[in-house]
Short mmCIF file of C-alpha atoms in Angstrom, two decimals:
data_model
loop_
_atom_site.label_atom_id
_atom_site.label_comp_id
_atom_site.label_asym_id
_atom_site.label_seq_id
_atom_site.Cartn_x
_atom_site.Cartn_y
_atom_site.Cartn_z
CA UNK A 1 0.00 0.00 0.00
CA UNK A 2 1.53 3.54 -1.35
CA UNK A 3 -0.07 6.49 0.24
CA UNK A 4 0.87 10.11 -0.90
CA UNK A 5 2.68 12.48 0.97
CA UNK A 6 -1.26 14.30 1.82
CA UNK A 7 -2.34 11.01 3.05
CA UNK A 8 0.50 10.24 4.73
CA UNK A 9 0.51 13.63 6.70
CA UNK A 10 -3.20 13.44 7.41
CA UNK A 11 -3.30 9.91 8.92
CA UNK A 12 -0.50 11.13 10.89
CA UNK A 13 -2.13 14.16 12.12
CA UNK A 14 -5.00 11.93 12.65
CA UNK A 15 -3.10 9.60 14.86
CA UNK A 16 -1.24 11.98 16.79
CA UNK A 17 -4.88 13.47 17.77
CA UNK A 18 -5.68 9.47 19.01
CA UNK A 19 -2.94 9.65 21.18
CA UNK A 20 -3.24 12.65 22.52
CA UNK A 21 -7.36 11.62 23.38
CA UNK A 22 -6.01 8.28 24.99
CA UNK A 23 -3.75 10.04 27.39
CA UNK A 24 -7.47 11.50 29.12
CA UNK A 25 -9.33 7.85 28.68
CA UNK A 26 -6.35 5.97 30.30
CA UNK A 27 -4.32 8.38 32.06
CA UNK A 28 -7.61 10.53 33.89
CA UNK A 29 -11.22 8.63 33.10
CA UNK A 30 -9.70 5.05 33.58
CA UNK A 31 -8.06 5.98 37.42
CA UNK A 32 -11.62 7.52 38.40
CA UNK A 33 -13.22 3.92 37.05
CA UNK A 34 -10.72 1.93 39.12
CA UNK A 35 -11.18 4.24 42.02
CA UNK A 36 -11.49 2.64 45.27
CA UNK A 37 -14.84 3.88 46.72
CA UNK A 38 -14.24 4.41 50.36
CA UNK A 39 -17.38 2.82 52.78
CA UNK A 40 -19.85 5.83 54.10
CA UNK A 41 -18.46 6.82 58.29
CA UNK A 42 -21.38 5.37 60.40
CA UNK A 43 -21.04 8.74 62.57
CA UNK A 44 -20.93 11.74 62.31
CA UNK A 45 -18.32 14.13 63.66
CA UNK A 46 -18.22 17.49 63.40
CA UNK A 47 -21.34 19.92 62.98
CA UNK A 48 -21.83 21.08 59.57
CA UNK A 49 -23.75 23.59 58.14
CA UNK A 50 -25.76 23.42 54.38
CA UNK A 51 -25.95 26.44 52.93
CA UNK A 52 -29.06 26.46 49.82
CA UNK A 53 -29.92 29.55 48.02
CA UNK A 54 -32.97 30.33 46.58
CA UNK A 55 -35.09 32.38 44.23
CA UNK A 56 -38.79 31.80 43.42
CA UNK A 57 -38.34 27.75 44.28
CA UNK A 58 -41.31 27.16 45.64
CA UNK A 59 -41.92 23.99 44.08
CA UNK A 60 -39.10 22.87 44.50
CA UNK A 61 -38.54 23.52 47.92
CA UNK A 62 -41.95 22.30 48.67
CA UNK A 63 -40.63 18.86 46.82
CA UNK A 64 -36.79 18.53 48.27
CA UNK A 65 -36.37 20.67 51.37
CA UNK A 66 -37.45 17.89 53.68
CA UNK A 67 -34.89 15.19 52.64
CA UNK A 68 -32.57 17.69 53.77
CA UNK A 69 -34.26 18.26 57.12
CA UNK A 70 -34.26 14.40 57.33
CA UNK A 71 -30.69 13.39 57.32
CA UNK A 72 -28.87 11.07 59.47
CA UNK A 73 -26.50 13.46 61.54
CA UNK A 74 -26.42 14.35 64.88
CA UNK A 75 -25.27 18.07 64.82
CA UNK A 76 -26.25 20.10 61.67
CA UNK A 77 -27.98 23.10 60.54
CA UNK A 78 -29.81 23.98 57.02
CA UNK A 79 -29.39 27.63 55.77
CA UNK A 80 -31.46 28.46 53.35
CA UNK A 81 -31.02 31.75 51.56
CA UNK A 82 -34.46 33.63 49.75
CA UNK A 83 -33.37 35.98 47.06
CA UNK A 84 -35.89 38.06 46.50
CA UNK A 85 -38.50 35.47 45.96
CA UNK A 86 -41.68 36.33 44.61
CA UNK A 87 -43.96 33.01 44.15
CA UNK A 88 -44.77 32.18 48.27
CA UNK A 89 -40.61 30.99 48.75
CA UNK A 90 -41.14 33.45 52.08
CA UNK A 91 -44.47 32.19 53.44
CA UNK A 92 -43.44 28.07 53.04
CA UNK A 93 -40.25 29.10 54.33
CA UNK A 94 -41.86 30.92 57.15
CA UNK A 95 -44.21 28.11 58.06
CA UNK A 96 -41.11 25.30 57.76
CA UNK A 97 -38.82 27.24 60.25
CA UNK A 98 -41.85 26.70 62.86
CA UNK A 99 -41.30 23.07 62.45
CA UNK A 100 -37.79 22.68 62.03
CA UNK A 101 -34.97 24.08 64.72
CA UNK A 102 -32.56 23.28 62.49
CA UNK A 103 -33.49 25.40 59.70
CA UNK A 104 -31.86 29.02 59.43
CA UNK A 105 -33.78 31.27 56.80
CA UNK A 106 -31.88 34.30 55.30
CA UNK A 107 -33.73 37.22 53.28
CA UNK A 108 -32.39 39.31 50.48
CA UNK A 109 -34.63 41.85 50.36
CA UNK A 110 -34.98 44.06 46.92
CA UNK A 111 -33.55 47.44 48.46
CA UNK A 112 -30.57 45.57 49.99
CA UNK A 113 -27.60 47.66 48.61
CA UNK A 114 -25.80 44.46 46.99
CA UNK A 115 -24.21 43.10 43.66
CA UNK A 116 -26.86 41.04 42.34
CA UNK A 117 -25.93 37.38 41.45
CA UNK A 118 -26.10 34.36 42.81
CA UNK A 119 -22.56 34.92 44.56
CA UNK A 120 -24.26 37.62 47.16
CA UNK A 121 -26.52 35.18 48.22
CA UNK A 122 -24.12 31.99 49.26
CA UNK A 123 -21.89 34.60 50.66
CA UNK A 124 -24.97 36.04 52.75
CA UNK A 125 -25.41 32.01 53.34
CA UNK A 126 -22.06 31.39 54.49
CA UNK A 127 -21.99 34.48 57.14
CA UNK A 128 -25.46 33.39 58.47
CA UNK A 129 -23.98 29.89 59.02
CA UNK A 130 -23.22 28.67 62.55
CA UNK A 131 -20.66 25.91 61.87
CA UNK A 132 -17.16 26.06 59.54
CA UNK A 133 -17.58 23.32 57.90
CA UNK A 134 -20.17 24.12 54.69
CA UNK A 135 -21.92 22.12 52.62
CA UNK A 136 -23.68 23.17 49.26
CA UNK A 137 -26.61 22.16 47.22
CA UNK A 138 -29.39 23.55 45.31
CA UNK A 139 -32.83 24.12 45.78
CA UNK A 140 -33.70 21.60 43.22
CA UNK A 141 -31.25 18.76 44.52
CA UNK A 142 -32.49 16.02 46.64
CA UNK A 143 -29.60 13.58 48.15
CA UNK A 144 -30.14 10.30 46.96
CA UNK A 145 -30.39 8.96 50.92
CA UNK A 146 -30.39 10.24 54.65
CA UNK A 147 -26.65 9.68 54.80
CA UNK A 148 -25.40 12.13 52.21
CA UNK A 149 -24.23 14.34 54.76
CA UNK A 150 -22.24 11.53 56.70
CA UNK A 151 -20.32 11.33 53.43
CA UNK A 152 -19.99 14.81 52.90
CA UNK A 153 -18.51 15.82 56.35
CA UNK A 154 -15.33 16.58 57.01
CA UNK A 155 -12.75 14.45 57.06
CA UNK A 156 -10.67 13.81 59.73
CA UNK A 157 -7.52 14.61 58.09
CA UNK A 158 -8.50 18.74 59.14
CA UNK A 159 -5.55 19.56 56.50
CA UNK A 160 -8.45 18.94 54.17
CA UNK A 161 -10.44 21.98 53.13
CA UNK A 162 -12.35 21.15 50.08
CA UNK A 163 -14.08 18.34 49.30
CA UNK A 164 -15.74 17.39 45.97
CA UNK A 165 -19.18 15.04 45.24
CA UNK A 166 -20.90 14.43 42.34
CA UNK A 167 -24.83 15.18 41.13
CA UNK A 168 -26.03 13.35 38.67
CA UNK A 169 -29.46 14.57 36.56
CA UNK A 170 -32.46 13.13 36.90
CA UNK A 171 -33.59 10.89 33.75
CA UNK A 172 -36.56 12.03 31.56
CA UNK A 173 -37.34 10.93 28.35
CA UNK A 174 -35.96 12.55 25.23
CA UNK A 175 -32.35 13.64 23.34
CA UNK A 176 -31.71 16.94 25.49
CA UNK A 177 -31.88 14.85 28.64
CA UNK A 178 -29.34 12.22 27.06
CA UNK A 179 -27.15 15.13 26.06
CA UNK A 180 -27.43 16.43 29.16
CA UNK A 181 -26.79 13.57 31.44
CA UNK A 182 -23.77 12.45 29.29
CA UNK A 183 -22.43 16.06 29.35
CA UNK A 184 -22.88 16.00 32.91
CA UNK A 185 -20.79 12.72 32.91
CA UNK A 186 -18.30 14.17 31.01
CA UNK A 187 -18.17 17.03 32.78
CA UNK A 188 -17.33 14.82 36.79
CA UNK A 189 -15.17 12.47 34.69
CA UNK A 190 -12.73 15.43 34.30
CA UNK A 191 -13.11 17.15 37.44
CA UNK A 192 -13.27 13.82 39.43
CA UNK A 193 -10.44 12.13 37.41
CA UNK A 194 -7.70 15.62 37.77
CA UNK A 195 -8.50 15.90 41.46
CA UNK A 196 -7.56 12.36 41.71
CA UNK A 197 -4.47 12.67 39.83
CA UNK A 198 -3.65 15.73 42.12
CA UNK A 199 -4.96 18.15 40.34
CA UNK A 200 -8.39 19.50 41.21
CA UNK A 201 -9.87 22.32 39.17
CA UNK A 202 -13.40 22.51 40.25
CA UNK A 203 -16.67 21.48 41.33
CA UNK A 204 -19.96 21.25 41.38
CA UNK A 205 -22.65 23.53 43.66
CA UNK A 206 -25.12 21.11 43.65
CA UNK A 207 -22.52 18.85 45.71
CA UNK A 208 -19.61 19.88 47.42
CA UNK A 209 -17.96 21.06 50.87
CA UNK A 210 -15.26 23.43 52.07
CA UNK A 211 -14.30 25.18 55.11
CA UNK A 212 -16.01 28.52 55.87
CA UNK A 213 -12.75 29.84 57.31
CA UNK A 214 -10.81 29.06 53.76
CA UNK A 215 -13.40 31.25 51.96
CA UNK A 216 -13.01 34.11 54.51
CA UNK A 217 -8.94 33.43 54.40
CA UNK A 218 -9.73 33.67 50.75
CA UNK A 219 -11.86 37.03 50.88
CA UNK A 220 -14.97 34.82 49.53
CA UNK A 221 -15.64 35.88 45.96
CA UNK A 222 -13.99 39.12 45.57
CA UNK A 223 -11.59 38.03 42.51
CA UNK A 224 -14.49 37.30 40.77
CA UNK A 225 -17.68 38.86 41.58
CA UNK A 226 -17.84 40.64 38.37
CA UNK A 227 -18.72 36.92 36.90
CA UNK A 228 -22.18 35.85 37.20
CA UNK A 229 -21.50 32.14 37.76
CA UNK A 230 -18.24 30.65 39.17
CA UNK A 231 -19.73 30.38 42.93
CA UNK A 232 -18.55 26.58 42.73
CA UNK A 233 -16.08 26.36 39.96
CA UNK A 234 -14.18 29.41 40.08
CA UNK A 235 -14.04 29.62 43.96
CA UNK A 236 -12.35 25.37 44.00
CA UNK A 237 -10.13 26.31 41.05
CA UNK A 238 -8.20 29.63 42.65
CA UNK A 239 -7.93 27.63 46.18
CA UNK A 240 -8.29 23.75 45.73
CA UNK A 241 -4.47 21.74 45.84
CA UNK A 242 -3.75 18.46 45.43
CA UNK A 243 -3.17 18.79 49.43
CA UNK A 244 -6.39 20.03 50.61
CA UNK A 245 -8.88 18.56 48.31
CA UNK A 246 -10.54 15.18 48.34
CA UNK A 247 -13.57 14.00 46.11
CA UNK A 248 -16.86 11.32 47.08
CA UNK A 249 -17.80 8.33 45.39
CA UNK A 250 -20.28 6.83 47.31
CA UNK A 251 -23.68 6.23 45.52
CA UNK A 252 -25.69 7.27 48.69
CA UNK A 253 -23.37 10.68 49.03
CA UNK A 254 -24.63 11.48 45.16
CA UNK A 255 -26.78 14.50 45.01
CA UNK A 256 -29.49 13.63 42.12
CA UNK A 257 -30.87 17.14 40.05
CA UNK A 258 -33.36 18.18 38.19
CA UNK A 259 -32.13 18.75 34.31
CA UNK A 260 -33.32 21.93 31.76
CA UNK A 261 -36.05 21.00 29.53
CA UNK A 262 -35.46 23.34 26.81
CA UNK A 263 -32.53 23.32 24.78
CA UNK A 264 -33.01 27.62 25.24
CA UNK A 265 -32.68 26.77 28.91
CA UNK A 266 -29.51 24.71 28.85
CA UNK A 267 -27.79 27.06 26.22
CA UNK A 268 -28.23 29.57 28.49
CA UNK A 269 -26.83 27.33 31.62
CA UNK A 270 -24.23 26.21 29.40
CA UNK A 271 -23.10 29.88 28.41
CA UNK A 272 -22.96 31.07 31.84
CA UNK A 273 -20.32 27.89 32.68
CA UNK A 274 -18.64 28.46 29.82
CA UNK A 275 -17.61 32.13 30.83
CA UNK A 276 -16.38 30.96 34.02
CA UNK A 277 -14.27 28.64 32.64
CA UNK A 278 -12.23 31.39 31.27
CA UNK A 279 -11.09 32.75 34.67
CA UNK A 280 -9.59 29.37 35.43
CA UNK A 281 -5.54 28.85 35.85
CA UNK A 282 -3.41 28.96 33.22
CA UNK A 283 -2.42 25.33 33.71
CA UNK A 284 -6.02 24.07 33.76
CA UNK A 285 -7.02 26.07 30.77
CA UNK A 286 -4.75 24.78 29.01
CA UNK A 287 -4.99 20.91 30.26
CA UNK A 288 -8.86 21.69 28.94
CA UNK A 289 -8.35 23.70 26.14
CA UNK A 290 -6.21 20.87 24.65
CA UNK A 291 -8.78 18.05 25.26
CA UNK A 292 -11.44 19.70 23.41
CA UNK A 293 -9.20 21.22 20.51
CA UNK A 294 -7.43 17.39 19.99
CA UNK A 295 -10.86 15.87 20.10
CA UNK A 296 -12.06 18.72 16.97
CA UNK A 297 -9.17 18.24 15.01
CA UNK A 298 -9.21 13.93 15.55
CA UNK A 299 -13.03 14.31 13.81
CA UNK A 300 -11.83 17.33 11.13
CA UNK A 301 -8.96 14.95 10.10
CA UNK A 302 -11.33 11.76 9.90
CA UNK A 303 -13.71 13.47 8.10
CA UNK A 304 -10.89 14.83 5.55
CA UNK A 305 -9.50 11.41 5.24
CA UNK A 306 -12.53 10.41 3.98
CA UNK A 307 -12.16 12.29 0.87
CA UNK A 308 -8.74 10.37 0.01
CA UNK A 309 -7.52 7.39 -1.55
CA UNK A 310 -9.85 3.99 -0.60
CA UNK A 311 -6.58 2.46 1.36
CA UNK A 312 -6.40 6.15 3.22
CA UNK A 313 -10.20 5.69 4.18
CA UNK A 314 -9.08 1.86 5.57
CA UNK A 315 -6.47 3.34 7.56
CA UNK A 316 -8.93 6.05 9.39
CA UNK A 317 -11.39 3.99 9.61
CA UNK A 318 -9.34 1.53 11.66
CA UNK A 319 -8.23 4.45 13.77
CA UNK A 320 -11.52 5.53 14.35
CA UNK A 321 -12.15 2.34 15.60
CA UNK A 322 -9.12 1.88 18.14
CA UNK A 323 -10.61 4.91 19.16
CA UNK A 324 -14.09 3.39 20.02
CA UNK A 325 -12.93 -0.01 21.51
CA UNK A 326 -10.47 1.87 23.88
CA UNK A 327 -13.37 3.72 25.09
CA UNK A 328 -15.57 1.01 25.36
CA UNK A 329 -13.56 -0.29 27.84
CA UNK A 330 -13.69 2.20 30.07
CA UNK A 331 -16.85 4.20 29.94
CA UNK A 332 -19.02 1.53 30.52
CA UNK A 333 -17.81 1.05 33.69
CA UNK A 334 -17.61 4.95 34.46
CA UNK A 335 -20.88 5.46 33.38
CA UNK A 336 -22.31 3.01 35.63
CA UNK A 337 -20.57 3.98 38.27
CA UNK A 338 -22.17 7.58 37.56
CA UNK A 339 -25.52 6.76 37.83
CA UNK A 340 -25.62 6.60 33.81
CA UNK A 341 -25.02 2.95 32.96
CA UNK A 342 -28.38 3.39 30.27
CA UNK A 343 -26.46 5.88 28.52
CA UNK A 344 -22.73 3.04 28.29
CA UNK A 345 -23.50 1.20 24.56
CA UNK A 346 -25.15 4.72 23.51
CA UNK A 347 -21.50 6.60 24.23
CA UNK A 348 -19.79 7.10 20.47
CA UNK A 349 -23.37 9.04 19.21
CA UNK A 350 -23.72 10.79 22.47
CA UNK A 351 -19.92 12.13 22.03
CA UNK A 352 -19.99 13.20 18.50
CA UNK A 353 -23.14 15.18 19.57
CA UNK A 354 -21.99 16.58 22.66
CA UNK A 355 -18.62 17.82 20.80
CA UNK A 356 -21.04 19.37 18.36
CA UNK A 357 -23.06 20.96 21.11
CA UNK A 358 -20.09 21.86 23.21
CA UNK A 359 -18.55 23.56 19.45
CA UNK A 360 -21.93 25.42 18.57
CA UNK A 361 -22.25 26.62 22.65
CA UNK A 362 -18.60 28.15 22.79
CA UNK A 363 -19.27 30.20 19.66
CA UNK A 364 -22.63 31.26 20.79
CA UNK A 365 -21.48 32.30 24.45
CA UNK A 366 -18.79 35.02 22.81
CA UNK A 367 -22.02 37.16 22.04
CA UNK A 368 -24.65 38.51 23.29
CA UNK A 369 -25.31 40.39 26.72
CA UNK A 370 -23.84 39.29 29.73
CA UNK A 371 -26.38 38.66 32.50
CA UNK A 372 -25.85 39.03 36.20
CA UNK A 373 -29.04 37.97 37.10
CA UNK A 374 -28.65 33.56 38.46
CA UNK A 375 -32.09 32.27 37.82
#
C-alpha cells in the first residue's frame, strides 16, 4: 500500500490526535473507574452547616427541602437563603422554620444595597452559618439517601479543606436529557479524574464542601464577583491543591438534580459555565483547552481522510475504531458507576453530539449580553 505524501501527513495528524485523546481515557477517566470507593463513616463528627440559596423555588422547595431536614446526623444546621422570591418561597419558608430548629432562613430583600448574582446570596449564606464546615446544594437537589451528609462531612484529616461530590441529573425521556446527562458525565469524569491525579480544578454547587474559614482566608468571591457564575467552579479552582482537596464516590453521598427542559434553557446554563471557565488557571485552561481542541481536530482529520484514496479511508477507519474499543472499555464502567449505565453502549453518538453541542455553545457564548441575574 503507497499512500501520498497528503495522506501520509493526514493519517498522521490523525493519529497523533488518538494519542493525545487516549492520554485523558487511560491516564484521567480510567483511574476515576478503578477508584477505590471508600465505605460511608457510620457517625458523624463534626457539625456542619448546608448552605441552599434560593429564588422563586417554591416547588421545589416544597418537593426537596425535607430530605434535607431528614438526614442522618447528629449536629447540623440547614441555611437556606431567599433571594428576593416572589412566588410564596417566604411564606413556606416561614411556616417550615416553625417546624424545624434546624433550619436558618436568610432574606435578600430588593432594596438591599448588593451586587446582584447568585454569589451575594451563598456569601450572605455562608456568614449566616453557625458551623465552619459548609456544605452546598441547590434548591432543586435532593440527596439520593439520609446519609449524604455523613459522606460529605469533614474528614478527619482537618488539613483537608475542600471536598468534591458528584450530582447526577435526573432521567426524563428525550435527546436533550441524554445530552445532558452524558455532558454532565463528562463534565465529573474530568473534574473527578484531575483531582484524583492531584490536580483539582473545580466542582460542582449542587454537591460539594469546604471550610467557611478558607473562603473568609480567601476574601470569599472578591476576585471574581464581576462573573455571574463561578460560585462553585471558580471559587475550588483559585484555592483547591492536590493537598487540601478530596472527592466522594459513594452512591448514597450522590446529590441527584433536576435537568433543563429546553434546549433555550440549557444554552443559556451552558453559556454562563462556559464564561467561568475562562477565569480558570493557566495550567487548567490549558490541560482543557487541549482536550477539546485534539478531540475537533481527531473528527476534522477523519472526516478529511474520507475524501482520500480507498486504502487512506481503511487506515482512518481503523483508527476511528481503536478509538471506540479503547473507550468502550472504560466508559461503561464509568458510566455506571455515575448513575448513567443506560447511557454506556449509547457513548460514540452521544460524544460526536456533545462535541457538536459543546462547538456550537462556545461560539454562541462570545455574544450577546452578559447577564448578572442567576435564575
Amino acid at each position: 500500500m503507497i499512500l501520498s505524501p497528503l495522506e501520509i501527513v493526514l493519517l498522521s495528524s490523525l493519529a497523533f490526535c488518538l494519542l493525545i485523546q487516549l492520554y485523558y481515557v487511560l491516564f484521567v477517566h480510567l483511574k476515576l473507574a478503578n477508584a477505590t470507593i471508600e465505605e460511608i463513616p457510620a457517625v458523624s463528627r463534626k457539625p456542619v452547616s448546608v448552605i441552599v440559596c434560593a429564588r422563586n423555588e417554591i416547588a421545589n422547595l416544597n418537593q426537596y427541602l425535607s430530605t434535607l431536614m431528614s438526614q442522618n446526623y447528629v449536629e447540623y444546621e440547614v441555611v437556606v437563603v431567599n433571594d428576593r422570591s416572589w412566588d410564596g418561597t417566604e411564606e413556606y419558608l416561614d411556616e417550615m422554620d416553625k417546624k424545624h430548629p434546624n433550619l436558618k432562613v436568610v432574606k435578600i430583600l430588593d432594596n438591599d444595597k448588593f451586587i446582584a448574582g447568585k454569589k451575594f446570596a451563598v456569601t450572605m449564606g455562608i456568614k449566616a452559618a453557625k458551623y465552619d464546615w459548609l456544605v452546598f446544594t441547590d434548591a432543586d437537589c435532593m440527596p439520593a439517601t439520609e446519609n449524604w451528609l455523613l459522606d460529605m462531612q469533614q474528614p478527619a484529616d482537618d488539613r483537608v479543606e475542600i471536598v468534591l461530590g458528584y450530582s447526577p441529573y435526573l432521567k426524563r425521556r428525550g435527546l436533550l436529557n441524554a445530552l445532558i446527562r452524558f455532558e454532565t458525565f463528562f463534565t465529573a469524569a474530568n473534574y473527578l479524574g484531575f483531582a484524583i491525579k492531584g490536580m483539582p480544578y473545580m466542582g460542582v454547587g449542587r454537591n460539594m464542601a469546604y471550610k467557611k474559614a478558607l473562603f473568609f482566608k480567601n476574601k470569599g468571591f472578591a476576585a471574581h464577583m464581576h462573573i455571574p457564575s463561578g460560585d462553585d467552579d471558580l471559587f475550588v479552582n483559585a484555592h483547591a491543591s492536590s493537598n487540601n482537596t478530596e472527592i466522594r464516590l459513594n452512591p448514597d453521598g450522590h446529590v441527584w438534580s433536576e435537568p433543563k427542559t429546553t434546549w433555550s434553557g440549557y444554552l443559556k446554563q451552558k453559556k454562563r459555565h462556559f464564561g467561568a471557565g475562562k477565569l480558570y488557571k493557566s495550567k487548567h485552561k490549558f490541560v482543557l483547552s487541549m482536550q477539546i481542541i485534539f478531540q475537533f481536530l481527531f473528527y476534522g482529520f477523519f472526516v478529511g481522510c474520507l475524501f482520500l484514496s480507498r486504502e487512506a479511508q481503511y487506515v482512518a477507519g481503523g483508527i476511528l475504531l481503536f478509538s471506540i474499543v479503547i473507550r468502550s472499555l472504560v466508559y461503561p464502567k464509568l458510566l455506571k458507576r455515575l448513575n448513567y449505565g443506560d447511557l454506556r453502549w449509547w457513548f460514540p453518538i452521544l460524544d460526536i453530539l456533545l462535541f457538536l453541542f459543546l462547538t456550537l455553545n462556545g461560539f454562541l457564548a462570545m455574544f450577546g449580553k452578559k447577564k448578572v441575574d442567576w435564575k
